[in-house]
Amino acid sequence: MSEIRQSVIFEHPLNERTRSWLRIETSLQQMSTLSPLDSLPSSLAFFRAVAEFIEVIDRGEVRSEILKELEKQQKKLAMWAEAPNADQALIRGFSDELKQKAAELSKAPRIAQHLKEDKIIGIVRQRLSIPGGCCGFDLPYLHLWLNLPQSVRDTTQAAWIEGLQPLQNALGSLLTLLRQSAPFVAAESHNGFYQDNAEGADLLRLRLPVDFQIYPQVSGHKTRFAIRFLHTDSEHGIIPATLPFEIACC
């Protein structure tokens, strides 16, 4: 019986909007995972994720872009519902979910405003760019906060994350639809190189076995992309002349 290989999925955005969304998703995941805040290292990792999230959010109109995309996806679902033998219940469920997420996001306060106005977050953000600038003597306010009862910190962190829930829910639905919009298909690279067209795609997804110890370096934008496959051992690792992998242009 052949052994099932563990695989890893690599993703590469093909436009700036998707690039921002993936970065926001990563920051939100880090904030949700870094709990409880029971030490200086875990707390600084959390605050760094918050700072990066705020920086990405401030670069564009994230809320309006997501609301527009939610409306666009609902129109697509309405078109699919008209197709013969369409699963009406499934489509209706997806459509209702998107409507609910859009309504919640539309009614939500300005994204990340509660984070920007928070005293603890503001104090720490000012010091994160300074190497070693978050020691106890640099941030006595944070040092005191970290010695308050854990229940106090848990309540504060929960409020920070709860304020981002409408964004996280809406973005999560969109990225799930995007990732499921195209299946993985078999492909091969030759001498470590692969290129193709991806017109109309927003996201490139690659799947390779972990034990290959090979990862992709992708360059691409909008309609065309190129992939150079590299070995983790840059000196002694070997890239097969023909490398099988799976790809999805979503």
PDB file of C-alpha atoms in Angstrom:
ATOM      1  CA  MET A   1       0.000   0.000   0.000  1.00  0.00           C
ATOM      2  CA  SER A   2       1.526   3.324  -1.060  1.00  0.00           C
ATOM      3  CA  GLU A   3       2.163   5.956   1.595  1.00  0.00           C
ATOM      4  CA  ILE A   4       0.031   9.100   1.378  1.00  0.00           C
ATOM      5  CA  ARG A   5       2.259  12.114   0.905  1.00  0.00           C
ATOM      6  CA  GLN A   6       1.734  15.240   2.960  1.00  0.00           C
ATOM      7  CA  SER A   7       1.460  18.272   0.722  1.00  0.00           C
ATOM      8  CA  VAL A   8       1.747  22.021   1.190  1.00  0.00           C
ATOM      9  CA  ILE A   9      -0.225  24.712  -0.643  1.00  0.00           C
ATOM     10  CA  PHE A  10       1.497  27.904  -1.750  1.00  0.00           C
ATOM     11  CA  GLU A  11      -0.564  30.954  -2.707  1.00  0.00           C
ATOM     12  CA  HIS A  12       0.403  33.966  -4.802  1.00  0.00           C
ATOM     13  CA  PRO A  13      -1.910  36.960  -5.444  1.00  0.00           C
ATOM     14  CA  LEU A  14      -2.182  38.213  -9.016  1.00  0.00           C
ATOM     15  CA  ASN A  15      -3.396  41.728  -8.173  1.00  0.00           C
ATOM     16  CA  GLU A  16      -2.999  44.294  -5.401  1.00  0.00           C
ATOM     17  CA  ARG A  17      -6.496  43.808  -4.022  1.00  0.00           C
ATOM     18  CA  THR A  18      -5.950  40.097  -3.399  1.00  0.00           C
ATOM     19  CA  ARG A  19      -2.479  40.833  -2.035  1.00  0.00           C
ATOM     20  CA  SER A  20      -3.982  43.170   0.589  1.00  0.00           C
ATOM     21  CA  TRP A  21      -6.727  40.702   1.457  1.00  0.00           C
ATOM     22  CA  LEU A  22      -4.251  37.880   2.087  1.00  0.00           C
ATOM     23  CA  ARG A  23      -2.143  40.152   4.291  1.00  0.00           C
ATOM     24  CA  ILE A  24      -5.213  41.203   6.265  1.00  0.00           C
ATOM     25  CA  GLU A  25      -6.250  37.559   6.629  1.00  0.00           C
ATOM     26  CA  THR A  26      -2.792  36.667   7.970  1.00  0.00           C
ATOM     27  CA  SER A  27      -2.825  39.490  10.521  1.00  0.00           C
ATOM     28  CA  LEU A  28      -6.320  38.543  11.693  1.00  0.00           C
ATOM     29  CA  GLN A  29      -5.288  34.905  12.064  1.00  0.00           C
ATOM     30  CA  GLN A  30      -2.247  35.913  14.106  1.00  0.00           C
ATOM     31  CA  MET A  31      -4.319  38.119  16.401  1.00  0.00           C
ATOM     32  CA  SER A  32      -6.859  35.346  16.969  1.00  0.00           C
ATOM     33  CA  THR A  33      -4.170  32.730  17.589  1.00  0.00           C
ATOM     34  CA  LEU A  34      -1.971  34.753  19.933  1.00  0.00           C
ATOM     35  CA  SER A  35      -4.050  34.242  23.036  1.00  0.00           C
ATOM     36  CA  PRO A  36      -3.844  34.492  25.976  1.00  0.00           C
ATOM     37  CA  LEU A  37      -1.513  37.459  26.401  1.00  0.00           C
ATOM     38  CA  ASP A  38       0.341  35.981  29.358  1.00  0.00           C
ATOM     39  CA  SER A  39       3.927  37.026  28.631  1.00  0.00           C
ATOM     40  CA  LEU A  40       5.907  39.839  27.047  1.00  0.00           C
ATOM     41  CA  PRO A  41       6.934  37.783  23.958  1.00  0.00           C
ATOM     42  CA  SER A  42       3.366  36.662  23.162  1.00  0.00           C
ATOM     43  CA  SER A  43       2.028  40.161  23.802  1.00  0.00           C
ATOM     44  CA  LEU A  44       4.601  41.821  21.539  1.00  0.00           C
ATOM     45  CA  ALA A  45       3.807  39.316  18.775  1.00  0.00           C
ATOM     46  CA  PHE A  46       0.128  40.219  19.134  1.00  0.00           C
ATOM     47  CA  PHE A  47       0.766  43.976  19.100  1.00  0.00           C
ATOM     48  CA  ARG A  48       3.038  43.617  16.076  1.00  0.00           C
ATOM     49  CA  ALA A  49       0.255  41.810  14.206  1.00  0.00           C
ATOM     50  CA  VAL A  50      -2.140  44.612  15.205  1.00  0.00           C
ATOM     51  CA  ALA A  51       0.290  47.268  13.958  1.00  0.00           C
ATOM     52  CA  GLU A  52       0.747  45.492  10.627  1.00  0.00           C
ATOM     53  CA  PHE A  53      -3.014  45.092  10.290  1.00  0.00           C
ATOM     54  CA  ILE A  54      -3.610  48.808  10.849  1.00  0.00           C
ATOM     55  CA  GLU A  55      -0.918  49.694   8.320  1.00  0.00           C
ATOM     56  CA  VAL A  56      -2.492  47.512   5.605  1.00  0.00           C
ATOM     57  CA  ILE A  57      -5.999  48.782   6.381  1.00  0.00           C
ATOM     58  CA  ASP A  58      -4.850  52.397   6.063  1.00  0.00           C
ATOM     59  CA  ARG A  59      -3.560  51.839   2.528  1.00  0.00           C
ATOM     60  CA  GLY A  60      -6.942  51.523   0.847  1.00  0.00           C
ATOM     61  CA  GLU A  61     -10.715  51.433   1.053  1.00  0.00           C
ATOM     62  CA  VAL A  62     -10.931  47.874   2.305  1.00  0.00           C
ATOM     63  CA  ARG A  63     -14.542  47.993   3.450  1.00  0.00           C
ATOM     64  CA  SER A  64     -15.890  49.390   0.158  1.00  0.00           C
ATOM     65  CA  GLU A  65     -13.819  46.911  -1.894  1.00  0.00           C
ATOM     66  CA  ILE A  66     -15.121  43.949   0.101  1.00  0.00           C
ATOM     67  CA  LEU A  67     -18.729  45.173  -0.072  1.00  0.00           C
ATOM     68  CA  LYS A  68     -18.432  45.585  -3.854  1.00  0.00           C
ATOM     69  CA  GLU A  69     -17.027  42.079  -4.185  1.00  0.00           C
ATOM     70  CA  LEU A  70     -19.765  40.625  -1.980  1.00  0.00           C
ATOM     71  CA  GLU A  71     -22.367  42.220  -4.261  1.00  0.00           C
ATOM     72  CA  LYS A  72     -20.536  40.916  -7.330  1.00  0.00           C
ATOM     73  CA  GLN A  73     -20.480  37.380  -5.941  1.00  0.00           C
ATOM     74  CA  GLN A  74     -24.199  37.532  -5.159  1.00  0.00           C
ATOM     75  CA  LYS A  75     -24.897  38.446  -8.793  1.00  0.00           C
ATOM     76  CA  LYS A  76     -22.786  35.488  -9.903  1.00  0.00           C
ATOM     77  CA  LEU A  77     -24.775  33.184  -7.651  1.00  0.00           C
ATOM     78  CA  ALA A  78     -28.017  34.545  -9.127  1.00  0.00           C
ATOM     79  CA  MET A  79     -26.738  33.699 -12.622  1.00  0.00           C
ATOM     80  CA  TRP A  80     -25.730  30.194 -11.523  1.00  0.00           C
ATOM     81  CA  ALA A  81     -29.209  29.687 -10.078  1.00  0.00           C
ATOM     82  CA  GLU A  82     -30.634  30.036 -13.593  1.00  0.00           C
ATOM     83  CA  ALA A  83     -28.496  27.186 -14.929  1.00  0.00           C
ATOM     84  CA  PRO A  84     -30.188  23.827 -15.588  1.00  0.00           C
ATOM     85  CA  ASN A  85     -30.005  21.356 -12.701  1.00  0.00           C
ATOM     86  CA  ALA A  86     -28.527  24.015 -10.389  1.00  0.00           C
ATOM     87  CA  ASP A  87     -28.592  23.171  -6.687  1.00  0.00           C
ATOM     88  CA  GLN A  88     -31.025  25.903  -5.646  1.00  0.00           C
ATOM     89  CA  ALA A  89     -30.751  25.195  -1.922  1.00  0.00           C
ATOM     90  CA  LEU A  90     -26.964  25.367  -1.958  1.00  0.00           C
ATOM     91  CA  ILE A  91     -26.895  28.570  -4.015  1.00  0.00           C
ATOM     92  CA  ARG A  92     -29.568  30.180  -1.836  1.00  0.00           C
ATOM     93  CA  GLY A  93     -27.551  29.298   1.263  1.00  0.00           C
ATOM     94  CA  PHE A  94     -24.401  30.895  -0.152  1.00  0.00           C
ATOM     95  CA  SER A  95     -26.340  33.972  -1.243  1.00  0.00           C
ATOM     96  CA  ASP A  96     -27.992  34.438   2.149  1.00  0.00           C
ATOM     97  CA  GLU A  97     -24.618  34.060   3.861  1.00  0.00           C
ATOM     98  CA  LEU A  98     -23.045  36.752   1.686  1.00  0.00           C
ATOM     99  CA  LYS A  99     -25.987  39.105   2.257  1.00  0.00           C
ATOM    100  CA  GLN A 100     -25.688  38.657   6.002  1.00  0.00           C
ATOM    101  CA  LYS A 101     -21.924  39.264   5.993  1.00  0.00           C
ATOM    102  CA  ALA A 102     -22.375  42.359   3.816  1.00  0.00           C
ATOM    103  CA  ALA A 103     -25.048  43.775   6.152  1.00  0.00           C
ATOM    104  CA  GLU A 104     -22.864  43.191   9.225  1.00  0.00           C
ATOM    105  CA  LEU A 105     -19.823  44.810   7.608  1.00  0.00           C
ATOM    106  CA  SER A 106     -21.854  47.756   6.318  1.00  0.00           C
ATOM    107  CA  LYS A 107     -23.253  48.502   9.804  1.00  0.00           C
ATOM    108  CA  ALA A 108     -19.934  48.025  11.607  1.00  0.00           C
ATOM    109  CA  PRO A 109     -17.984  51.046  12.902  1.00  0.00           C
ATOM    110  CA  ARG A 110     -14.965  52.259  10.991  1.00  0.00           C
ATOM    111  CA  ILE A 111     -12.546  49.358  10.620  1.00  0.00           C
ATOM    112  CA  ALA A 112      -9.742  49.308  13.201  1.00  0.00           C
ATOM    113  CA  GLN A 113     -10.726  52.698  14.658  1.00  0.00           C
ATOM    114  CA  HIS A 114     -11.106  51.143  18.119  1.00  0.00           C
ATOM    115  CA  LEU A 115      -7.554  49.796  17.799  1.00  0.00           C
ATOM    116  CA  LYS A 116      -6.105  53.148  16.750  1.00  0.00           C
ATOM    117  CA  GLU A 117      -7.752  54.894  19.689  1.00  0.00           C
ATOM    118  CA  ASP A 118      -6.664  52.343  22.296  1.00  0.00           C
ATOM    119  CA  LYS A 119      -4.023  53.657  24.712  1.00  0.00           C
ATOM    120  CA  ILE A 120      -2.090  50.396  25.146  1.00  0.00           C
ATOM    121  CA  ILE A 121      -1.935  49.674  21.419  1.00  0.00           C
ATOM    122  CA  GLY A 122      -0.929  53.259  20.658  1.00  0.00           C
ATOM    123  CA  ILE A 123       1.940  53.240  23.165  1.00  0.00           C
ATOM    124  CA  VAL A 124       3.321  49.908  21.943  1.00  0.00           C
ATOM    125  CA  ARG A 125       3.000  50.816  18.219  1.00  0.00           C
ATOM    126  CA  GLN A 126       5.295  53.798  18.773  1.00  0.00           C
ATOM    127  CA  ARG A 127       8.079  51.537  20.031  1.00  0.00           C
ATOM    128  CA  LEU A 128       7.804  48.514  17.696  1.00  0.00           C
ATOM    129  CA  SER A 129      10.050  50.032  15.004  1.00  0.00           C
ATOM    130  CA  ILE A 130      12.871  50.546  17.532  1.00  0.00           C
ATOM    131  CA  PRO A 131      15.158  47.495  17.940  1.00  0.00           C
ATOM    132  CA  GLY A 132      14.633  46.204  21.465  1.00  0.00           C
ATOM    133  CA  GLY A 133      12.435  49.215  22.134  1.00  0.00           C
ATOM    134  CA  CYS A 134       9.741  47.353  24.069  1.00  0.00           C
ATOM    135  CA  CYS A 135      11.657  46.476  27.235  1.00  0.00           C
ATOM    136  CA  GLY A 136      10.032  47.004  30.600  1.00  0.00           C
ATOM    137  CA  PHE A 137      11.939  50.259  31.197  1.00  0.00           C
ATOM    138  CA  ASP A 138      10.794  51.564  27.774  1.00  0.00           C
ATOM    139  CA  LEU A 139       7.137  50.685  28.335  1.00  0.00           C
ATOM    140  CA  PRO A 140       6.319  50.764  32.047  1.00  0.00           C
ATOM    141  CA  TYR A 141       2.608  51.133  31.209  1.00  0.00           C
ATOM    142  CA  LEU A 142       2.690  47.824  29.300  1.00  0.00           C
ATOM    143  CA  HIS A 143       4.762  46.232  32.067  1.00  0.00           C
ATOM    144  CA  LEU A 144       2.053  47.170  34.562  1.00  0.00           C
ATOM    145  CA  TRP A 145      -0.741  45.957  32.249  1.00  0.00           C
ATOM    146  CA  LEU A 146       0.956  42.577  31.840  1.00  0.00           C
ATOM    147  CA  ASN A 147       0.906  42.162  35.612  1.00  0.00           C
ATOM    148  CA  LEU A 148      -2.818  42.798  35.940  1.00  0.00           C
ATOM    149  CA  PRO A 149      -5.070  39.733  36.457  1.00  0.00           C
ATOM    150  CA  GLN A 150      -5.240  37.524  33.366  1.00  0.00           C
ATOM    151  CA  SER A 151      -9.019  37.973  33.265  1.00  0.00           C
ATOM    152  CA  VAL A 152      -8.557  41.716  32.730  1.00  0.00           C
ATOM    153  CA  ARG A 153      -6.220  41.188  29.793  1.00  0.00           C
ATOM    154  CA  ASP A 154      -8.481  38.492  28.332  1.00  0.00           C
ATOM    155  CA  THR A 155     -11.468  40.844  28.416  1.00  0.00           C
ATOM    156  CA  THR A 156      -9.513  43.639  26.756  1.00  0.00           C
ATOM    157  CA  GLN A 157      -8.123  41.383  24.024  1.00  0.00           C
ATOM    158  CA  ALA A 158     -11.561  39.886  23.356  1.00  0.00           C
ATOM    159  CA  ALA A 159     -12.973  43.387  22.809  1.00  0.00           C
ATOM    160  CA  TRP A 160     -10.168  44.222  20.362  1.00  0.00           C
ATOM    161  CA  ILE A 161     -10.817  41.072  18.320  1.00  0.00           C
ATOM    162  CA  GLU A 162     -14.613  41.282  18.534  1.00  0.00           C
ATOM    163  CA  GLY A 163     -14.516  44.696  16.861  1.00  0.00           C
ATOM    164  CA  LEU A 164     -12.900  43.080  13.820  1.00  0.00           C
ATOM    165  CA  GLN A 165     -15.348  40.186  13.536  1.00  0.00           C
ATOM    166  CA  PRO A 166     -17.561  41.682  10.767  1.00  0.00           C
ATOM    167  CA  LEU A 167     -14.463  42.214   8.606  1.00  0.00           C
ATOM    168  CA  GLN A 168     -13.055  38.773   9.373  1.00  0.00           C
ATOM    169  CA  ASN A 169     -16.369  37.057   8.575  1.00  0.00           C
ATOM    170  CA  ALA A 170     -16.892  38.900   5.275  1.00  0.00           C
ATOM    171  CA  LEU A 171     -13.310  38.500   4.116  1.00  0.00           C
ATOM    172  CA  GLY A 172     -13.296  34.845   5.130  1.00  0.00           C
ATOM    173  CA  SER A 173     -16.361  34.130   2.986  1.00  0.00           C
ATOM    174  CA  LEU A 174     -14.866  35.889  -0.033  1.00  0.00           C
ATOM    175  CA  LEU A 175     -11.502  34.138   0.211  1.00  0.00           C
ATOM    176  CA  THR A 176     -13.211  30.772   0.681  1.00  0.00           C
ATOM    177  CA  LEU A 177     -15.237  31.333  -2.498  1.00  0.00           C
ATOM    178  CA  LEU A 178     -12.119  32.472  -4.318  1.00  0.00           C
ATOM    179  CA  ARG A 179     -10.098  29.432  -3.272  1.00  0.00           C
ATOM    180  CA  GLN A 180     -12.917  27.084  -4.254  1.00  0.00           C
ATOM    181  CA  SER A 181     -13.543  28.751  -7.613  1.00  0.00           C
ATOM    182  CA  ALA A 182     -11.004  26.586  -9.481  1.00  0.00           C
ATOM    183  CA  PRO A 183      -9.889  22.967  -8.966  1.00  0.00           C
ATOM    184  CA  PHE A 184      -6.296  21.813  -8.757  1.00  0.00           C
ATOM    185  CA  VAL A 185      -5.031  20.283 -11.999  1.00  0.00           C
ATOM    186  CA  ALA A 186      -1.869  18.329 -12.690  1.00  0.00           C
ATOM    187  CA  ALA A 187       1.083  20.197 -14.194  1.00  0.00           C
ATOM    188  CA  GLU A 188       4.823  19.734 -14.753  1.00  0.00           C
ATOM    189  CA  SER A 189       7.754  22.074 -14.643  1.00  0.00           C
ATOM    190  CA  HIS A 190      10.766  21.555 -16.899  1.00  0.00           C
ATOM    191  CA  ASN A 191      14.227  22.281 -15.568  1.00  0.00           C
ATOM    192  CA  GLY A 192      12.664  24.036 -12.605  1.00  0.00           C
ATOM    193  CA  PHE A 193      10.597  26.487 -14.650  1.00  0.00           C
ATOM    194  CA  TYR A 194       6.908  26.831 -15.497  1.00  0.00           C
ATOM    195  CA  GLN A 195       4.866  29.622 -17.074  1.00  0.00           C
ATOM    196  CA  ASP A 196       1.300  30.053 -18.249  1.00  0.00           C
ATOM    197  CA  ASN A 197      -1.568  32.490 -18.696  1.00  0.00           C
ATOM    198  CA  ALA A 198      -4.042  33.331 -15.923  1.00  0.00           C
ATOM    199  CA  GLU A 199      -6.390  35.810 -17.522  1.00  0.00           C
ATOM    200  CA  GLY A 200      -9.225  36.778 -15.199  1.00  0.00           C
ATOM    201  CA  ALA A 201      -7.639  35.025 -12.199  1.00  0.00           C
ATOM    202  CA  ASP A 202      -7.012  36.695  -8.832  1.00  0.00           C
ATOM    203  CA  LEU A 203      -5.066  34.013  -7.012  1.00  0.00           C
ATOM    204  CA  LEU A 204      -2.551  31.357  -7.953  1.00  0.00           C
ATOM    205  CA  ARG A 205      -2.431  28.203  -5.799  1.00  0.00           C
ATOM    206  CA  LEU A 206       0.256  25.497  -6.028  1.00  0.00           C
ATOM    207  CA  ARG A 207       0.371  22.165  -4.245  1.00  0.00           C
ATOM    208  CA  LEU A 208       3.590  20.180  -3.788  1.00  0.00           C
ATOM    209  CA  PRO A 209       4.581  17.254  -1.553  1.00  0.00           C
ATOM    210  CA  VAL A 210       6.436  18.420   1.547  1.00  0.00           C
ATOM    211  CA  ASP A 211       9.130  15.774   1.185  1.00  0.00           C
ATOM    212  CA  PHE A 212      10.233  17.321  -2.134  1.00  0.00           C
ATOM    213  CA  GLN A 213      11.645  20.200  -0.039  1.00  0.00           C
ATOM    214  CA  ILE A 214      10.973  22.370  -3.083  1.00  0.00           C
ATOM    215  CA  TYR A 215       9.169  25.715  -3.022  1.00  0.00           C
ATOM    216  CA  PRO A 216       7.997  28.082  -5.787  1.00  0.00           C
ATOM    217  CA  GLN A 217       9.208  31.596  -6.482  1.00  0.00           C
ATOM    218  CA  VAL A 218       6.361  33.231  -8.403  1.00  0.00           C
ATOM    219  CA  SER A 219       6.397  36.351 -10.517  1.00  0.00           C
ATOM    220  CA  GLY A 220       3.128  37.290 -12.087  1.00  0.00           C
ATOM    221  CA  HIS A 221       0.509  39.956 -12.491  1.00  0.00           C
ATOM    222  CA  LYS A 222      -2.981  39.931 -14.008  1.00  0.00           C
ATOM    223  CA  THR A 223      -2.766  37.751 -17.130  1.00  0.00           C
ATOM    224  CA  ARG A 224       0.580  35.942 -17.058  1.00  0.00           C
ATOM    225  CA  PHE A 225       2.823  34.291 -14.497  1.00  0.00           C
ATOM    226  CA  ALA A 226       6.136  32.457 -14.282  1.00  0.00           C
ATOM    227  CA  ILE A 227       7.316  30.047 -11.573  1.00  0.00           C
ATOM    228  CA  ARG A 228      10.877  29.152 -10.652  1.00  0.00           C
ATOM    229  CA  PHE A 229      11.127  26.124  -8.374  1.00  0.00           C
ATOM    230  CA  LEU A 230      13.900  26.199  -5.774  1.00  0.00           C
ATOM    231  CA  HIS A 231      15.251  23.632  -3.326  1.00  0.00           C
ATOM    232  CA  THR A 232      15.560  24.421   0.382  1.00  0.00           C
ATOM    233  CA  ASP A 233      19.195  23.239   0.144  1.00  0.00           C
ATOM    234  CA  SER A 234      20.458  25.817  -2.345  1.00  0.00           C
ATOM    235  CA  GLU A 235      23.916  24.212  -2.568  1.00  0.00           C
ATOM    236  CA  HIS A 236      23.212  20.492  -2.780  1.00  0.00           C
ATOM    237  CA  GLY A 237      19.496  20.165  -3.443  1.00  0.00           C
ATOM    238  CA  ILE A 238      18.441  18.867  -6.849  1.00  0.00           C
ATOM    239  CA  ILE A 239      15.464  20.063  -8.862  1.00  0.00           C
ATOM    240  CA  PRO A 240      14.204  17.224 -11.097  1.00  0.00           C
ATOM    241  CA  ALA A 241      14.273  17.877 -14.832  1.00  0.00           C
ATOM    242  CA  THR A 242      10.533  17.176 -14.805  1.00  0.00           C
ATOM    243  CA  LEU A 243       8.724  18.149 -11.604  1.00  0.00           C
ATOM    244  CA  PRO A 244       5.055  17.166 -11.139  1.00  0.00           C
ATOM    245  CA  PHE A 245       2.852  19.482  -9.103  1.00  0.00           C
ATOM    246  CA  GLU A 246      -0.732  20.727  -8.959  1.00  0.00           C
ATOM    247  CA  ILE A 247      -1.963  24.218  -9.806  1.00  0.00           C
ATOM    248  CA  ALA A 248      -5.221  26.180  -9.536  1.00  0.00           C
ATOM    249  CA  CYS A 249      -5.848  29.597 -11.121  1.00  0.00           C
ATOM    250  CA  CYS A 250      -8.667  31.046  -9.020  1.00  0.00           C
TER     251      CYS A 250
END
